[in-house]
PDB file of C-alpha atoms and ligand atoms in Angstrom:
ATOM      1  CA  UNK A 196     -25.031  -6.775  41.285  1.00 86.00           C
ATOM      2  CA  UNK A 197     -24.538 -10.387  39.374  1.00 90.00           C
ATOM      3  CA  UNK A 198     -21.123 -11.488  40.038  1.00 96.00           C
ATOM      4  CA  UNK A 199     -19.199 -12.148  36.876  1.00 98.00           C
ATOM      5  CA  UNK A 200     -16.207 -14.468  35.882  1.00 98.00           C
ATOM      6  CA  UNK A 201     -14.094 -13.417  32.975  1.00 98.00           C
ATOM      7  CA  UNK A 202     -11.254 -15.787  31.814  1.00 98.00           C
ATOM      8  CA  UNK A 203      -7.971 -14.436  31.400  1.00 97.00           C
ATOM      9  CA  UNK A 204      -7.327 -16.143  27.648  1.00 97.00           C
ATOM     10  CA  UNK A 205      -3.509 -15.112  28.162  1.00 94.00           C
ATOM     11  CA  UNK A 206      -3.536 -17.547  30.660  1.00 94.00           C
ATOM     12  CA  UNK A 207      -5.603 -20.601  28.867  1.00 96.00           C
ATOM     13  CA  UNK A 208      -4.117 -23.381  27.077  1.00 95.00           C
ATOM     14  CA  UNK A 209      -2.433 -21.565  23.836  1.00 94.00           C
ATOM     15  CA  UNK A 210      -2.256 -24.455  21.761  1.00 95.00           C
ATOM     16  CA  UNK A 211      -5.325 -25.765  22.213  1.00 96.00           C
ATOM     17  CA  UNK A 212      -7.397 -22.931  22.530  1.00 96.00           C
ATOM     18  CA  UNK A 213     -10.635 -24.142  20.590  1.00 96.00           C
ATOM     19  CA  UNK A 214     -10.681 -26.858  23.284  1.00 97.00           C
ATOM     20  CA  UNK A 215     -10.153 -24.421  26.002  1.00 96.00           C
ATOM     21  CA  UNK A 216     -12.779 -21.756  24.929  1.00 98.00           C
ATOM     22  CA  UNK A 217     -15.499 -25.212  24.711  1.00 98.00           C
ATOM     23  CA  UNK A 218     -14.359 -26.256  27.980  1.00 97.00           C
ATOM     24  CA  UNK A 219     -15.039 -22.299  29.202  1.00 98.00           C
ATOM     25  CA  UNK A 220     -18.730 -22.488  27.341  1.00 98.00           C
ATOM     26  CA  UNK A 221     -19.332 -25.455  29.304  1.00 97.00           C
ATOM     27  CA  UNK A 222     -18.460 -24.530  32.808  1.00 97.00           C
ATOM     28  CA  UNK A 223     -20.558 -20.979  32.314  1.00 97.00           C
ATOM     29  CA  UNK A 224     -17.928 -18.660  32.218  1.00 98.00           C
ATOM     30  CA  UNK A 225     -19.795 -15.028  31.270  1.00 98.00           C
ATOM     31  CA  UNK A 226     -16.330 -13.231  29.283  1.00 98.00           C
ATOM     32  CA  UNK A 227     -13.522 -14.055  27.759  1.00 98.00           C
ATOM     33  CA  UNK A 228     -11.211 -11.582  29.492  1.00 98.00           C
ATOM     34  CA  UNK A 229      -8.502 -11.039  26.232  1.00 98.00           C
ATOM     35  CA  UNK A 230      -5.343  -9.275  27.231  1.00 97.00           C
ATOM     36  CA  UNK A 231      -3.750  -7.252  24.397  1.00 97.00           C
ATOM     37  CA  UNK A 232      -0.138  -5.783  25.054  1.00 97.00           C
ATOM     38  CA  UNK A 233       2.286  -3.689  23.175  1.00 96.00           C
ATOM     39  CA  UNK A 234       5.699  -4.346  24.281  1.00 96.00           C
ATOM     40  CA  UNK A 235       5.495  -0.627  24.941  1.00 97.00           C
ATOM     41  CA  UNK A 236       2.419   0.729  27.491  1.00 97.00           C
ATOM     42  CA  UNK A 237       3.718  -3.099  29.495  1.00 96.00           C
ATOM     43  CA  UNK A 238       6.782  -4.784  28.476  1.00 96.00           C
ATOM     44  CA  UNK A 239       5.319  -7.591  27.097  1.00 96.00           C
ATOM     45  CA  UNK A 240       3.183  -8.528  24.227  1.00 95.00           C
ATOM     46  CA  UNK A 241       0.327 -11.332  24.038  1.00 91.00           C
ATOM     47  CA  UNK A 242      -2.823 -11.892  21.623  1.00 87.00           C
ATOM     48  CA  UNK A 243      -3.457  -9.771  18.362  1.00 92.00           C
ATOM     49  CA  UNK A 244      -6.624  -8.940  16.379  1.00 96.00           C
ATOM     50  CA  UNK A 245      -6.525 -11.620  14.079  1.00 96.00           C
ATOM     51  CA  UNK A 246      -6.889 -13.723  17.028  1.00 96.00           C
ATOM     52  CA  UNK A 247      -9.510 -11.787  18.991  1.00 97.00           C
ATOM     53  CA  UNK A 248     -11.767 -11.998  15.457  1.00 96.00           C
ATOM     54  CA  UNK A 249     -11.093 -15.772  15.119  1.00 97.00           C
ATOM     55  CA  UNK A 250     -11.976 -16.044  18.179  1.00 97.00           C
ATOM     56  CA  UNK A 251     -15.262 -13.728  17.773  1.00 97.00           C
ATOM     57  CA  UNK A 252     -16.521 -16.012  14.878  1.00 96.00           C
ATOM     58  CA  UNK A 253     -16.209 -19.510  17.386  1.00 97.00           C
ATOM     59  CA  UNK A 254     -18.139 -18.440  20.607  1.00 98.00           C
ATOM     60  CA  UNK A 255     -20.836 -16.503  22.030  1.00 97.00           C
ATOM     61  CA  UNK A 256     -19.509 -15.713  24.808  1.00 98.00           C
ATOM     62  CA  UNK A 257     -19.015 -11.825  25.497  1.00 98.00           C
ATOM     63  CA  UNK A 258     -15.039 -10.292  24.869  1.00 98.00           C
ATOM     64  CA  UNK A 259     -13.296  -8.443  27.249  1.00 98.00           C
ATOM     65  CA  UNK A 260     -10.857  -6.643  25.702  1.00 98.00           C
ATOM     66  CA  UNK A 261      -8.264  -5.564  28.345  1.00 98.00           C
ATOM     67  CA  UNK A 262      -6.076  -2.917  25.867  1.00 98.00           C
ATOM     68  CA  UNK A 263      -2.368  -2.429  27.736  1.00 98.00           C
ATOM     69  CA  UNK A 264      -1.241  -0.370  24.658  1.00 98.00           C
ATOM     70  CA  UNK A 265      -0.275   3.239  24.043  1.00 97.00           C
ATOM     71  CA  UNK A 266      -2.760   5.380  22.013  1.00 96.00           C
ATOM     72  CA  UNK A 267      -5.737   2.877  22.248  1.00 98.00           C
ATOM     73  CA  UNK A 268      -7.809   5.143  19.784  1.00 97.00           C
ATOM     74  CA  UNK A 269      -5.668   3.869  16.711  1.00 96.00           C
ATOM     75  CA  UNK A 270      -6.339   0.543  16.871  1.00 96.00           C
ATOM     76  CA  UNK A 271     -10.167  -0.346  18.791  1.00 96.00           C
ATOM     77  CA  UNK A 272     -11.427  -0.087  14.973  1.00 94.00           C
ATOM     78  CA  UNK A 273      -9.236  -3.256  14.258  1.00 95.00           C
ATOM     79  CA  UNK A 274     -11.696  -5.494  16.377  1.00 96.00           C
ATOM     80  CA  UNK A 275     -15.108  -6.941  14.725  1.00 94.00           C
ATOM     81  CA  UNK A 276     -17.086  -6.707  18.245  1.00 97.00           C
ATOM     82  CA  UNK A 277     -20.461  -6.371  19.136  1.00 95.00           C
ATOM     83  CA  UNK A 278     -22.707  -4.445  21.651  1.00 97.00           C
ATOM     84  CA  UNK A 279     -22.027  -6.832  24.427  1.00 98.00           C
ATOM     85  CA  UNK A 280     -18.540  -6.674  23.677  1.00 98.00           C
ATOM     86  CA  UNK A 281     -16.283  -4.245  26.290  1.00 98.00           C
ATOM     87  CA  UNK A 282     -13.361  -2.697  25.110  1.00 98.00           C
ATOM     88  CA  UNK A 283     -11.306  -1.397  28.012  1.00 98.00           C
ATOM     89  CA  UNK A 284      -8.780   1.238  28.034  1.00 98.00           C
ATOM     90  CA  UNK A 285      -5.945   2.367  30.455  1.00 98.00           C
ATOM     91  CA  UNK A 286      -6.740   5.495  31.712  1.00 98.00           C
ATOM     92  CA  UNK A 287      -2.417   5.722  32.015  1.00 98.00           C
ATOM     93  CA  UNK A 288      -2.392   5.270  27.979  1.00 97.00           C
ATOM     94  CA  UNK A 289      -4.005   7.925  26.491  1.00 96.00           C
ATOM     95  CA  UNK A 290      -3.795  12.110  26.825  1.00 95.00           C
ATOM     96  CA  UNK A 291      -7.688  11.863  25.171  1.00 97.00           C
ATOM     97  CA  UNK A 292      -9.139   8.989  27.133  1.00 98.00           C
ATOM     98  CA  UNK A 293     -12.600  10.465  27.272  1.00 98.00           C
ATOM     99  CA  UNK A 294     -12.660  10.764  23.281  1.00 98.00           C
ATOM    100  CA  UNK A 295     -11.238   7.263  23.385  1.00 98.00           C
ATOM    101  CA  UNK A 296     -13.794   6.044  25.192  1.00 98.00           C
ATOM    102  CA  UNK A 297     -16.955   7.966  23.413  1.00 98.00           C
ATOM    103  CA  UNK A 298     -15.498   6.253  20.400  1.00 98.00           C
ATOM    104  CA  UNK A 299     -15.815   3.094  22.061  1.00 98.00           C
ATOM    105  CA  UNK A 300     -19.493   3.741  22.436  1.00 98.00           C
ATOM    106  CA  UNK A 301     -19.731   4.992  18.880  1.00 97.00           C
ATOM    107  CA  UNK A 302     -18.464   1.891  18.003  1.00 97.00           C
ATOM    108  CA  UNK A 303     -21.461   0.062  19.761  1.00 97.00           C
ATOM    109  CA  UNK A 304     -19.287  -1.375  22.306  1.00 98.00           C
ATOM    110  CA  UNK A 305     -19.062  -1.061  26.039  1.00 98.00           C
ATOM    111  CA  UNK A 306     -16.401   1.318  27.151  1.00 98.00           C
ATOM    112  CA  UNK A 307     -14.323   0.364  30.152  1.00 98.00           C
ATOM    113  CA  UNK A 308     -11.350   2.069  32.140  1.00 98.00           C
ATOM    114  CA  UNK A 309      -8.617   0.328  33.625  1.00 98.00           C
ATOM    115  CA  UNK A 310      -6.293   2.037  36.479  1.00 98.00           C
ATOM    116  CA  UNK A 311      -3.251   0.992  37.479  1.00 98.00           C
ATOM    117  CA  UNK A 312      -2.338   0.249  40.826  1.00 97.00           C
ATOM    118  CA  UNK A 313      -0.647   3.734  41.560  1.00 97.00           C
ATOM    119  CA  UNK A 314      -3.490   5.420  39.964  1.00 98.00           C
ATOM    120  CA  UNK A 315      -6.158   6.920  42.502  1.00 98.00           C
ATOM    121  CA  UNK A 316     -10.046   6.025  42.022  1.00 98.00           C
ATOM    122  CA  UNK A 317     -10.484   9.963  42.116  1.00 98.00           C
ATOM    123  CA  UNK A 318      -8.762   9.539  38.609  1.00 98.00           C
ATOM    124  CA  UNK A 319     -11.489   8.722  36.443  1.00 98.00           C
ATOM    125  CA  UNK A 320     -14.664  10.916  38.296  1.00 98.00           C
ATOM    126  CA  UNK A 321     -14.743  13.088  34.844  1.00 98.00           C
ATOM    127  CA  UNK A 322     -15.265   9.793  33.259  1.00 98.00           C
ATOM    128  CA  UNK A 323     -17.788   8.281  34.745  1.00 98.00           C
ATOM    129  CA  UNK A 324     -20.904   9.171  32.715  1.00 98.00           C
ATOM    130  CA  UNK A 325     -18.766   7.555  29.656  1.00 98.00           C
ATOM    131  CA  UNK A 326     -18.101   3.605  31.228  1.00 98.00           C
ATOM    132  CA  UNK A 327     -19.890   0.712  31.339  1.00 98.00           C
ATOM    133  CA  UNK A 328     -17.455  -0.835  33.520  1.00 98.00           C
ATOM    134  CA  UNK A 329     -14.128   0.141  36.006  1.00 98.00           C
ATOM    135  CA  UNK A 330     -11.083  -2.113  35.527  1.00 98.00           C
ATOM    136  CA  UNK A 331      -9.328  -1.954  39.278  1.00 98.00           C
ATOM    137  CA  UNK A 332      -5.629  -3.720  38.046  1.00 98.00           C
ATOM    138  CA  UNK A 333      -4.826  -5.746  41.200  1.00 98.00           C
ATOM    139  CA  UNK A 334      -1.019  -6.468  39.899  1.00 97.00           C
ATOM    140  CA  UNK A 335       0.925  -4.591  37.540  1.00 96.00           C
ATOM    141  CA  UNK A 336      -0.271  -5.233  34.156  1.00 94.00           C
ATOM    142  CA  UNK A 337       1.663  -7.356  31.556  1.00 92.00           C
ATOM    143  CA  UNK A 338       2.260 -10.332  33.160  1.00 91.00           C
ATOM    144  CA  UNK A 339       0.076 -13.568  34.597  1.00 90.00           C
ATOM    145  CA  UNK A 340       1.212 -15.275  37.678  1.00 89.00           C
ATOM    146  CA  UNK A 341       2.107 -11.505  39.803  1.00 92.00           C
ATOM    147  CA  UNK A 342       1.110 -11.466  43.297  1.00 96.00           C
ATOM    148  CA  UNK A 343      -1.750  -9.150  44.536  1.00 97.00           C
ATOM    149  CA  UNK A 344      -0.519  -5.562  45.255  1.00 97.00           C
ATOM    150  CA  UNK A 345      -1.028  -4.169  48.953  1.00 96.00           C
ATOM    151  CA  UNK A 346      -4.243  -1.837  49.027  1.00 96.00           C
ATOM    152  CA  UNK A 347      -6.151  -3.385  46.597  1.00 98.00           C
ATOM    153  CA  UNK A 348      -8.881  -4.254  49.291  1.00 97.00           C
ATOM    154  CA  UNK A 349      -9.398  -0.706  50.062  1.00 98.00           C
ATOM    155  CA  UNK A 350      -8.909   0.602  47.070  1.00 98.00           C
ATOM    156  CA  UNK A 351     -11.858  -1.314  45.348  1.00 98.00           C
ATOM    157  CA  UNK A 352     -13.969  -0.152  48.314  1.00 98.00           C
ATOM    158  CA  UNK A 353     -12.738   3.041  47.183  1.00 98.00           C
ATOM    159  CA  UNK A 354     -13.852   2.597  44.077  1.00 98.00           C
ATOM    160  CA  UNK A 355     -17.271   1.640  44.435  1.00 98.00           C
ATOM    161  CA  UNK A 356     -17.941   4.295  46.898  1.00 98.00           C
ATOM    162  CA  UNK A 357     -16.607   7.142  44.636  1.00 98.00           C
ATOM    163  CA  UNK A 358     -19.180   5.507  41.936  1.00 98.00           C
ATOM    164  CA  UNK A 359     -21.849   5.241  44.044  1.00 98.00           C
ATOM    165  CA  UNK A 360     -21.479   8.984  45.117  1.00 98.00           C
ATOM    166  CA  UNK A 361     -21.299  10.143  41.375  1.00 98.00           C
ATOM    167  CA  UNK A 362     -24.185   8.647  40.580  1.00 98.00           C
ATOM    168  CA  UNK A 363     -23.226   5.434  39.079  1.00 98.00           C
ATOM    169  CA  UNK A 364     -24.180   2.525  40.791  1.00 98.00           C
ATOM    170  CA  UNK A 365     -24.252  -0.018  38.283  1.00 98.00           C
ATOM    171  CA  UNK A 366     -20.916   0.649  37.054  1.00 98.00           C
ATOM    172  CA  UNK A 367     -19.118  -2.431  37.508  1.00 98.00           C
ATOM    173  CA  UNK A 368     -15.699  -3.102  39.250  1.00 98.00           C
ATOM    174  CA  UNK A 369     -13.685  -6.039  37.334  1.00 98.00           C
ATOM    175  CA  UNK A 370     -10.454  -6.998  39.347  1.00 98.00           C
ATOM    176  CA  UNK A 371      -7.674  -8.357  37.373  1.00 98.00           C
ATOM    177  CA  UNK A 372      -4.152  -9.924  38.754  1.00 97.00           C
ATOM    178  CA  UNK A 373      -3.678 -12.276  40.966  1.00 97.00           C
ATOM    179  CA  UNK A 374      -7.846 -13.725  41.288  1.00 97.00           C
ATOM    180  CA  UNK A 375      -7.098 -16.787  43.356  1.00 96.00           C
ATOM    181  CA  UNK A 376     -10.240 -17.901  45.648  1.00 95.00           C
ATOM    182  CA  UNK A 377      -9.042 -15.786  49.125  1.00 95.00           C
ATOM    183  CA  UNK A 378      -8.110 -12.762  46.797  1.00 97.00           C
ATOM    184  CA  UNK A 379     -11.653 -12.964  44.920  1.00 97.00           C
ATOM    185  CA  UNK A 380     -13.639 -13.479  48.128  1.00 97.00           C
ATOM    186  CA  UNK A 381     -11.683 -10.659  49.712  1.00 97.00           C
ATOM    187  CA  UNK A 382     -12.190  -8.308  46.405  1.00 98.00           C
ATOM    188  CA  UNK A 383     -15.998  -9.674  46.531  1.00 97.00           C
ATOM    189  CA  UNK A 384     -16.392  -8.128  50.118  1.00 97.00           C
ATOM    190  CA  UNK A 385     -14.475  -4.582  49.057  1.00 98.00           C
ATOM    191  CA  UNK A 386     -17.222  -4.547  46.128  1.00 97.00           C
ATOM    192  CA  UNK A 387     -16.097  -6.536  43.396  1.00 98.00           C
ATOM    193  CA  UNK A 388     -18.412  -7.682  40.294  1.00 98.00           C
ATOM    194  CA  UNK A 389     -15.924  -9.547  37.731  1.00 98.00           C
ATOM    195  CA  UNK A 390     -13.308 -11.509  38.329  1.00 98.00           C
ATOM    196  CA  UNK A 391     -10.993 -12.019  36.135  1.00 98.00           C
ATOM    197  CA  UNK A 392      -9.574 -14.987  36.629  1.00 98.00           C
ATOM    198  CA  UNK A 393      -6.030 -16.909  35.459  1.00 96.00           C
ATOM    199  CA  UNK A 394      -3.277 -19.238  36.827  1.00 93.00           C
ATOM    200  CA  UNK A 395      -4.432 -17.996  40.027  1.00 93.00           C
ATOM    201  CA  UNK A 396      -7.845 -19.594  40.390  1.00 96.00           C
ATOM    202  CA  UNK A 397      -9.138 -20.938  36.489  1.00 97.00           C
ATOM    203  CA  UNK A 398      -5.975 -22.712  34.484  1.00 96.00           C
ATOM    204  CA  UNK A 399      -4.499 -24.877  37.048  1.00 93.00           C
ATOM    205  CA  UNK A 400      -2.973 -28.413  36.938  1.00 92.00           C
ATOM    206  CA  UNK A 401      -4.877 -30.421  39.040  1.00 92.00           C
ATOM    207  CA  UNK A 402      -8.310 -28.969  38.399  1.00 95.00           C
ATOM    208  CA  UNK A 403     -10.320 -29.206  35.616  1.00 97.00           C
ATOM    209  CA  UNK A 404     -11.854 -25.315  34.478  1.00 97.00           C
ATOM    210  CA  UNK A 405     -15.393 -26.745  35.265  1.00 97.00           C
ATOM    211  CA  UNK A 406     -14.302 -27.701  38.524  1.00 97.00           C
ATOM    212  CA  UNK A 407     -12.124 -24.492  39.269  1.00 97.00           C
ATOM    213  CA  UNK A 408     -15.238 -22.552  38.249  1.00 97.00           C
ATOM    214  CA  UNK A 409     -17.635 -23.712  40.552  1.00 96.00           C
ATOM    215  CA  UNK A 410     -15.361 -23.890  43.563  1.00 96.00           C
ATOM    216  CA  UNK A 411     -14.810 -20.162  42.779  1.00 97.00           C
ATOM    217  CA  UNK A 412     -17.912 -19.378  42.425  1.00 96.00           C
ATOM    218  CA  UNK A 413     -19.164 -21.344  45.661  1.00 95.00           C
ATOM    219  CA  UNK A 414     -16.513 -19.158  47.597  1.00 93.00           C
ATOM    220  CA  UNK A 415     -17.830 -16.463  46.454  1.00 92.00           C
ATOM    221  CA  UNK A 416     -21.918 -16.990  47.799  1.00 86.00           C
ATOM    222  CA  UNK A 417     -19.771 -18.810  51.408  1.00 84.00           C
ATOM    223  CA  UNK A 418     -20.212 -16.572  54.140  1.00 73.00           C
TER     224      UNK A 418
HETATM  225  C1  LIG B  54      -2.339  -9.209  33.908  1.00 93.49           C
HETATM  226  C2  LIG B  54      -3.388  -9.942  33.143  1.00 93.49           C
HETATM  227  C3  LIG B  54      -4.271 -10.947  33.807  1.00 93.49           C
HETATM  228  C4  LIG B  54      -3.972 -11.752  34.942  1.00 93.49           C
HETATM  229  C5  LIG B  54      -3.732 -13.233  34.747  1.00 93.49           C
HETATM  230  O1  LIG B  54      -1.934  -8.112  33.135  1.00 93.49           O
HETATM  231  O2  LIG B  54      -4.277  -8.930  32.717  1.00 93.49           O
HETATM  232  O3  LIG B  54      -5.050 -11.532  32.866  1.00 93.49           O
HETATM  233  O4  LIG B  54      -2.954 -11.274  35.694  1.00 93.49           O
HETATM  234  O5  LIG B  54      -4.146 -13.950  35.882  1.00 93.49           O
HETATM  235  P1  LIG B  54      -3.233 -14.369  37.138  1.00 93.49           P
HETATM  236  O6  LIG B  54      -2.746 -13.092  37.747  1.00 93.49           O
HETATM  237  O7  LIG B  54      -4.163 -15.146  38.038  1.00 93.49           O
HETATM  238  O8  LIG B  54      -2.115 -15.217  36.611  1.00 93.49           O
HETATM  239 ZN1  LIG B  55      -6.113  -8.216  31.865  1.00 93.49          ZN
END
């Protein structure tokens, strides 16, 4: 399967972020990986929906809507997004995640679902014929700039085998926390398909996203 980069907008430059969505365009990347928090499901609280449609109407480039909020189903109807849009839920956030994620689907989205790090693989089997794509969190949600949690190697080999088994073999596995070249090559091995990648690997002060793209990228396709 194609291996994916998905920005982690949370992460980009805030004040400028026509410029950095441009500078994303031009170095290829395939999502714009848009974290939207609460203050509840995470303790913390990012972009909005007046932001995600703004930034709907300026680019081309696929969303990736990473929800980290409780009760999901009230508010995907909020987004204008399109069919190769994915809207992806916690599987932690919601006591009807499979109606959640049908209405995803009804909404002529993709449907994704996001574990947590304590949350086993096994979690989502009964789900499986309802995703487009599984979110394996590699930190603790909420927060940019976390470290990689223990287990996340075999976990996402985990993952992939369970979806293989069911059936599902091109389901893809985004990783998200803590992306930095070593992590994504070492995620990339364990069955990995999108990256989604932050201060770790992407936004970084002495690298220019273009740049940081392609040396990610070339790590990835280095044996
Ligand atoms: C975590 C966020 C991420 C990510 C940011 O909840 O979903 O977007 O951690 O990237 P890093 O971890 O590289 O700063
Ligand atoms: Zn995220």
């Amino acid at each position: 399967m194609k291996k994916l980069l998905s920005a982690s907008l949370m992460c980009a430059d805030l004040i400028n972020l026509g410029d950095s969505i441009k500078k994303l365009e031009e170095a290829g990347i395939e999502y714009l990986h848009i974290d939207i928090m609460d203050g509840a499901f995470v303790p913390n609280i990012t972009l909005g929906f007046d932001l995600i449609n703004a930034i709907k109407e300026v680019t081309d480039i696929p969303l990736d809507i990473h929800m980290m909020v409780n009760a999901p189903s009230n508010l995907i109807g909020r987004m204008k997004l399109g069919k190769d849009d994915i809207i992806c839920v916690h599987y932690e956030s919601d006591v009807h995640i499979h109606r959640t994620l049908t209405q995803i689907r009804d909404l002529g989205c993709k449907a994704g679902i996001a574990i947590n790090p304590q949350t086993p693989p096994e979690s989502i089997e009964f789900l499986a014929d309802s995703i487009d794509m599984a979110l394996v969190m590699t930190v603790n949600p909420g927060f940019a700039g976390q470290k990689i949690f223990a287990g996340a190697d075999r976990k996402t080999a985990k993952m992939r085998r369970l979806l293989d088994e069911w059936g599902h073999p091109e389901i893809p596995i985004e990783v998200d926390g803590n992306i930095s070249p070593a992590n994504g090559k070492m995620l990339c091995k364990n069955g990995a398909d999108i990256f989604v990648l932050g201060t770790s690997s992407l936004f970084m002060k002495d690298k220019s996203i273009k740049q940081a793209a392609e040396d990610f990228r070339k790590m990835l396709t280095e044996e």
